[in-house]
């Protein structure tokens, strides 16, 4: 479960590491960045990001080894996030922290802010709405022409405005490569080359990542949103007069997003209860079961692919 209250880093993952975000709740106007909005020339982007990291280091060197980097972050992060805020708003702080080098610090901060927004504008802004299913994977049209396994597209969860997003994230375990950390202080590990080399650099559009769960034939109360080579995501909707049957299968996970459900084995024995916000790992030995509820419930089941 991700509770995103600020803009997270710009990142990517190796081929084969796709992600699903099921939006549980979001403040009105909340967005996340996903996929490049235009074709990218990799060396130009790498050069720009490396320069930004160098400029950030220069600013830290000017502050000196005893600088309170938490105070720096608390001061400059809101300023970076407000696109139209000018350097004059930080003038008093800059004068107090940099003294005779105030002009140089102002120039560095101005350059860093321009790159902060350039990096965001290279990505699609996807509106996050409760109930939405977002599949972060290379679009099929790009895979058809370039081949290779699907992977997560470039992404920066959260938004500069700090509008909160609560999401269930589903992904395969694997490394994360940060391409850019939005001028965060203190500096964290960033691997520009590994991140850019792992990403699809062709333009995408927001609608290519939105999934509309589809009913599963012969299984009442079951829809599926993602069925890829790595995992399958089912949406189970038991209610008072309709249980949802889950056949015996490989180990899988259940995540109760709304309501509460009771799991009953094929032999009629109670297995356990899930309330909203709870998850369970279901071992293979459980076999088939059904989910019952006194009121409409919403449960996500994540399994290995069926094929």
Coordinates of C-alpha atoms in Angstrom, one line a residue:
X1 CA 0.0 0.0 0.0
X2 CA 1.4 3.4 -1.0
X3 CA 0.4 6.5 0.8
X4 CA 1.9 9.2 -1.5
X5 CA 1.9 12.7 0.0
X6 CA 4.7 14.3 -2.1
X7 CA 6.4 14.0 -5.4
X8 CA 8.6 10.8 -5.5
X9 CA 11.7 10.3 -7.6
X10 CA 11.8 9.8 -11.4
X11 CA 12.6 6.2 -11.9
X12 CA 12.5 3.0 -14.0
X13 CA 13.0 -0.7 -13.6
X14 CA 14.7 -3.5 -15.7
X15 CA 12.8 -5.2 -18.5
X16 CA 10.1 -7.5 -17.2
X17 CA 9.3 -5.4 -14.1
X18 CA 5.8 -3.9 -14.7
X19 CA 3.6 -2.4 -12.1
X20 CA -0.1 -1.9 -11.4
X21 CA -1.5 0.9 -9.3
X22 CA -5.1 0.5 -8.0
X23 CA -6.1 3.9 -6.8
X24 CA -7.9 3.5 -3.4
X25 CA -8.4 7.2 -2.8
X26 CA -7.0 10.5 -4.1
X27 CA -7.5 14.1 -3.3
X28 CA -9.2 16.0 -6.1
X29 CA -6.8 17.0 -8.8
X30 CA -4.1 14.5 -7.7
X31 CA -1.9 13.3 -10.5
X32 CA 1.1 11.0 -11.1
X33 CA 3.7 11.2 -13.9
X34 CA 3.8 8.1 -16.1
X35 CA 5.5 7.5 -19.5
X36 CA 7.3 10.0 -21.6
X37 CA 5.1 12.5 -23.3
X38 CA 7.5 12.9 -26.3
X39 CA 10.2 10.9 -27.9
X40 CA 13.5 11.2 -25.9
X41 CA 17.0 11.5 -27.2
X42 CA 18.8 9.6 -24.4
X43 CA 22.2 11.3 -24.4
X44 CA 20.6 14.8 -24.2
X45 CA 18.5 13.7 -21.3
X46 CA 21.4 12.0 -19.5
X47 CA 23.6 15.1 -20.0
X48 CA 20.8 17.4 -18.6
X49 CA 20.3 15.2 -15.5
X50 CA 24.0 14.7 -14.8
X51 CA 24.4 18.5 -15.0
X52 CA 21.6 18.9 -12.6
X53 CA 23.2 16.6 -10.1
X54 CA 26.5 18.5 -10.4
X55 CA 24.7 21.8 -9.8
X56 CA 23.0 20.3 -6.7
X57 CA 26.4 19.3 -5.4
X58 CA 27.8 22.7 -6.1
X59 CA 25.0 24.2 -4.0
X60 CA 25.7 21.9 -1.1
X61 CA 29.5 22.7 -1.3
X62 CA 28.6 26.4 -1.1
X63 CA 26.6 25.7 2.1
X64 CA 29.5 23.9 3.7
X65 CA 29.8 20.7 5.6
X66 CA 27.8 21.9 8.6
X67 CA 24.7 22.9 6.6
X68 CA 21.4 21.7 7.9
X69 CA 20.2 19.9 4.8
X70 CA 16.8 19.1 6.3
X71 CA 16.3 22.9 6.7
X72 CA 17.4 23.4 3.1
X73 CA 14.9 20.8 1.9
X74 CA 12.1 22.3 3.9
X75 CA 12.8 25.7 2.4
X76 CA 13.5 25.0 -1.3
X77 CA 11.1 22.0 -1.9
X78 CA 7.9 24.1 -1.7
X79 CA 9.5 26.7 -3.9
X80 CA 10.5 24.2 -6.6
X81 CA 6.9 22.9 -6.5
X82 CA 5.4 26.2 -7.3
X83 CA 6.1 26.7 -11.0
X84 CA 5.6 30.5 -11.1
X85 CA 7.5 31.3 -7.8
X86 CA 10.5 33.6 -8.5
X87 CA 13.8 33.6 -6.8
X88 CA 12.9 36.9 -5.1
X89 CA 10.8 34.8 -2.7
X90 CA 13.9 33.1 -1.4
X91 CA 16.1 36.3 -1.4
X92 CA 16.3 36.7 2.4
X93 CA 17.0 33.0 2.9
X94 CA 19.7 33.0 0.2
X95 CA 21.3 36.1 1.6
X96 CA 21.4 34.6 5.1
X97 CA 22.8 31.2 4.0
X98 CA 25.2 32.2 1.1
X99 CA 26.2 35.8 2.0
X100 CA 28.8 37.0 -0.6
X101 CA 27.9 34.1 -2.9
X102 CA 24.2 34.9 -2.9
X103 CA 24.2 35.7 -6.6
X104 CA 25.8 32.4 -7.5
X105 CA 23.3 30.5 -5.3
X106 CA 20.4 32.3 -6.9
X107 CA 21.6 31.3 -10.4
X108 CA 22.1 27.6 -9.3
X109 CA 18.6 27.4 -7.7
X110 CA 17.0 29.0 -10.8
X111 CA 18.8 26.5 -13.1
X112 CA 17.8 23.6 -10.9
X113 CA 14.2 24.7 -10.8
X114 CA 14.0 24.9 -14.6
X115 CA 15.3 21.3 -14.8
X116 CA 12.9 20.2 -12.1
X117 CA 10.0 21.3 -14.3
X118 CA 11.5 20.2 -17.5
X119 CA 11.8 16.6 -16.2
X120 CA 8.2 16.6 -15.1
X121 CA 7.0 18.0 -18.4
X122 CA 8.8 15.2 -20.3
X123 CA 6.3 12.8 -18.7
X124 CA 2.5 12.4 -19.0
X125 CA 0.4 13.8 -16.1
X126 CA -2.2 11.1 -15.3
X127 CA -5.1 12.0 -13.1
X128 CA -5.5 9.7 -10.2
X129 CA -9.2 8.9 -9.4
X130 CA -10.5 6.4 -6.8
X131 CA -11.3 3.0 -8.3
X132 CA -8.9 3.6 -11.2
X133 CA -6.6 0.8 -12.4
X134 CA -3.3 2.0 -13.9
X135 CA -1.0 -0.6 -15.6
X136 CA 2.5 0.8 -15.9
X137 CA 3.9 -1.2 -18.8
X138 CA 5.3 -0.6 -22.2
X139 CA 2.3 -0.1 -24.6
X140 CA 1.6 -3.0 -26.9
X141 CA 2.0 -0.8 -30.0
X142 CA 5.6 -0.1 -29.0
X143 CA 6.3 -3.7 -28.2
X144 CA 4.9 -4.8 -31.6
X145 CA 7.5 -2.7 -33.4
X146 CA 10.5 -3.0 -31.1
X147 CA 10.0 -6.4 -29.4
X148 CA 11.3 -7.3 -26.0
X149 CA 9.4 -7.9 -22.7
X150 CA 7.2 -5.2 -21.4
X151 CA 8.7 -3.1 -18.5
X152 CA 7.6 -0.3 -16.3
X153 CA 7.6 3.1 -18.1
X154 CA 9.4 6.1 -16.6
X155 CA 7.3 7.2 -13.6
X156 CA 7.3 9.7 -10.7
X157 CA 4.4 8.9 -8.3
X158 CA 2.8 11.8 -6.5
X159 CA 2.7 15.4 -7.7
X160 CA 4.3 18.8 -7.0
X161 CA 1.2 20.1 -5.3
X162 CA 1.4 17.4 -2.6
X163 CA -2.2 16.1 -3.3
X164 CA -2.4 12.7 -1.6
X165 CA -2.8 9.4 -3.4
X166 CA -3.5 6.1 -1.6
X167 CA -2.8 3.1 -3.9
X168 CA -2.4 -0.6 -3.9
X169 CA 0.8 -1.3 -5.9
X170 CA 1.3 -4.7 -7.5
X171 CA 4.7 -5.5 -9.0
X172 CA 7.4 -8.1 -9.3
X173 CA 10.3 -7.7 -6.9
X174 CA 13.3 -6.1 -8.6
X175 CA 15.7 -3.2 -8.6
X176 CA 14.7 0.4 -8.9
X177 CA 16.9 2.9 -10.9
X178 CA 16.5 6.6 -10.0
X179 CA 17.0 8.8 -13.0
X180 CA 16.3 12.1 -11.1
X181 CA 15.3 12.9 -7.5
X182 CA 13.7 16.3 -8.0
X183 CA 16.5 18.2 -6.3
X184 CA 16.0 16.5 -3.0
X185 CA 18.3 17.3 -0.1
X186 CA 20.2 15.4 1.1
X187 CA 21.2 13.8 -2.1
X188 CA 20.2 10.1 -2.5
X189 CA 21.7 7.5 -4.8
X190 CA 20.9 8.3 -8.5
X191 CA 22.0 6.2 -11.5
X192 CA 21.1 8.2 -14.5
X193 CA 22.7 5.8 -17.0
X194 CA 21.1 2.7 -15.7
X195 CA 17.7 4.3 -15.4
X196 CA 17.6 5.8 -18.9
X197 CA 19.0 2.7 -20.5
X198 CA 16.2 0.6 -19.0
X199 CA 13.4 2.8 -20.2
X200 CA 11.3 3.0 -23.3
X201 CA 12.1 6.4 -24.8
X202 CA 9.2 6.6 -27.3
X203 CA 6.3 8.9 -26.6
X204 CA 3.2 7.5 -24.9
X205 CA -0.2 8.9 -23.9
X206 CA -2.1 8.7 -20.5
X207 CA -4.9 6.6 -21.9
X208 CA -2.5 3.7 -22.8
X209 CA -2.1 3.0 -19.1
X210 CA -5.7 3.0 -17.9
X211 CA -7.3 -0.4 -17.5
X212 CA -11.1 -1.1 -17.6
X213 CA -11.7 -4.4 -15.7
X214 CA -13.6 -6.9 -17.9
X215 CA -16.1 -9.6 -16.7
X216 CA -14.7 -13.1 -16.7
X217 CA -17.0 -15.6 -18.6
X218 CA -18.6 -18.2 -16.4
X219 CA -17.5 -16.5 -13.1
X220 CA -20.1 -14.3 -11.6
X221 CA -18.8 -11.3 -9.7
X222 CA -15.3 -11.6 -11.2
X223 CA -13.6 -9.1 -13.5
X224 CA -9.9 -9.0 -14.6
X225 CA -7.9 -5.8 -15.3
X226 CA -4.4 -7.1 -16.0
X227 CA -3.4 -10.6 -17.3
X228 CA 0.2 -10.4 -18.4
X229 CA 3.1 -12.8 -18.5
X230 CA 4.1 -11.9 -14.9
X231 CA 0.8 -11.8 -13.0
X232 CA -3.0 -11.6 -13.2
X233 CA -5.2 -9.1 -11.3
X234 CA -8.8 -10.1 -10.6
X235 CA -11.5 -8.0 -9.0
X236 CA -13.9 -10.0 -6.9
X237 CA -17.2 -8.5 -5.9
X238 CA -19.2 -10.7 -3.4
X239 CA -22.4 -9.4 -2.0
X240 CA -25.3 -10.6 0.2
X241 CA -26.9 -12.9 -2.4
X242 CA -23.9 -13.8 -4.4
X243 CA -20.7 -15.5 -3.2
X244 CA -17.7 -15.5 -5.4
X245 CA -16.0 -18.8 -6.1
X246 CA -12.2 -19.1 -6.3
X247 CA -11.0 -22.4 -7.8
X248 CA -8.0 -24.3 -6.3
X249 CA -4.9 -22.6 -7.7
X250 CA -1.3 -21.7 -7.0
X251 CA -0.4 -19.5 -4.0
X252 CA -1.9 -16.0 -4.4
X253 CA -2.8 -12.9 -2.5
X254 CA -6.1 -11.2 -1.5
X255 CA -6.5 -7.5 -0.7
X256 CA -9.8 -6.3 0.7
X257 CA -10.4 -2.8 -0.6
X258 CA -14.0 -2.4 0.6
X259 CA -16.4 -4.2 2.9
X260 CA -15.5 -7.4 4.6
X261 CA -15.5 -11.0 3.5
X262 CA -15.5 -14.5 4.9
X263 CA -13.6 -17.3 3.1
X264 CA -15.4 -20.7 3.2
X265 CA -13.7 -23.8 1.9
X266 CA -15.2 -26.2 -0.7
X267 CA -16.1 -28.5 2.2
X268 CA -18.0 -25.7 4.0
X269 CA -15.3 -25.0 6.7
X270 CA -14.5 -21.4 7.6
X271 CA -11.0 -20.3 6.6
X272 CA -10.8 -16.7 7.7
X273 CA -12.1 -13.2 7.5
X274 CA -10.8 -10.2 5.7
X275 CA -11.8 -6.7 6.7
X276 CA -11.3 -3.5 4.6
X277 CA -7.6 -2.7 4.5
X278 CA -6.4 -6.2 5.2
X279 CA -4.5 -8.6 3.0
X280 CA -3.8 -12.3 3.0
X281 CA -1.4 -14.8 1.4
X282 CA -3.3 -17.9 0.4
X283 CA -1.1 -21.1 0.3
X284 CA -1.8 -23.8 -2.3
X285 CA -3.0 -26.2 0.4
X286 CA -6.2 -24.1 0.9
X287 CA -7.6 -25.4 -2.3
X288 CA -10.8 -24.0 -3.7
X289 CA -13.0 -21.7 -1.6
X290 CA -15.7 -19.0 -1.9
X291 CA -15.9 -15.5 -0.6
X292 CA -19.1 -14.4 1.2
X293 CA -20.2 -11.0 2.3
X294 CA -23.3 -9.4 3.9
X295 CA -22.9 -6.3 1.8
X296 CA -21.1 -5.4 -1.4
X297 CA -17.4 -5.9 -1.0
X298 CA -14.3 -5.4 -3.2
X299 CA -11.4 -7.8 -3.1
X300 CA -8.4 -7.8 -5.4
X301 CA -6.8 -11.2 -6.1
X302 CA -3.3 -11.4 -7.5
X303 CA -2.1 -14.7 -9.0
X304 CA 0.4 -16.1 -11.4
X305 CA -0.7 -15.9 -15.1
X306 CA -3.3 -18.5 -16.0
X307 CA -1.6 -19.5 -19.2

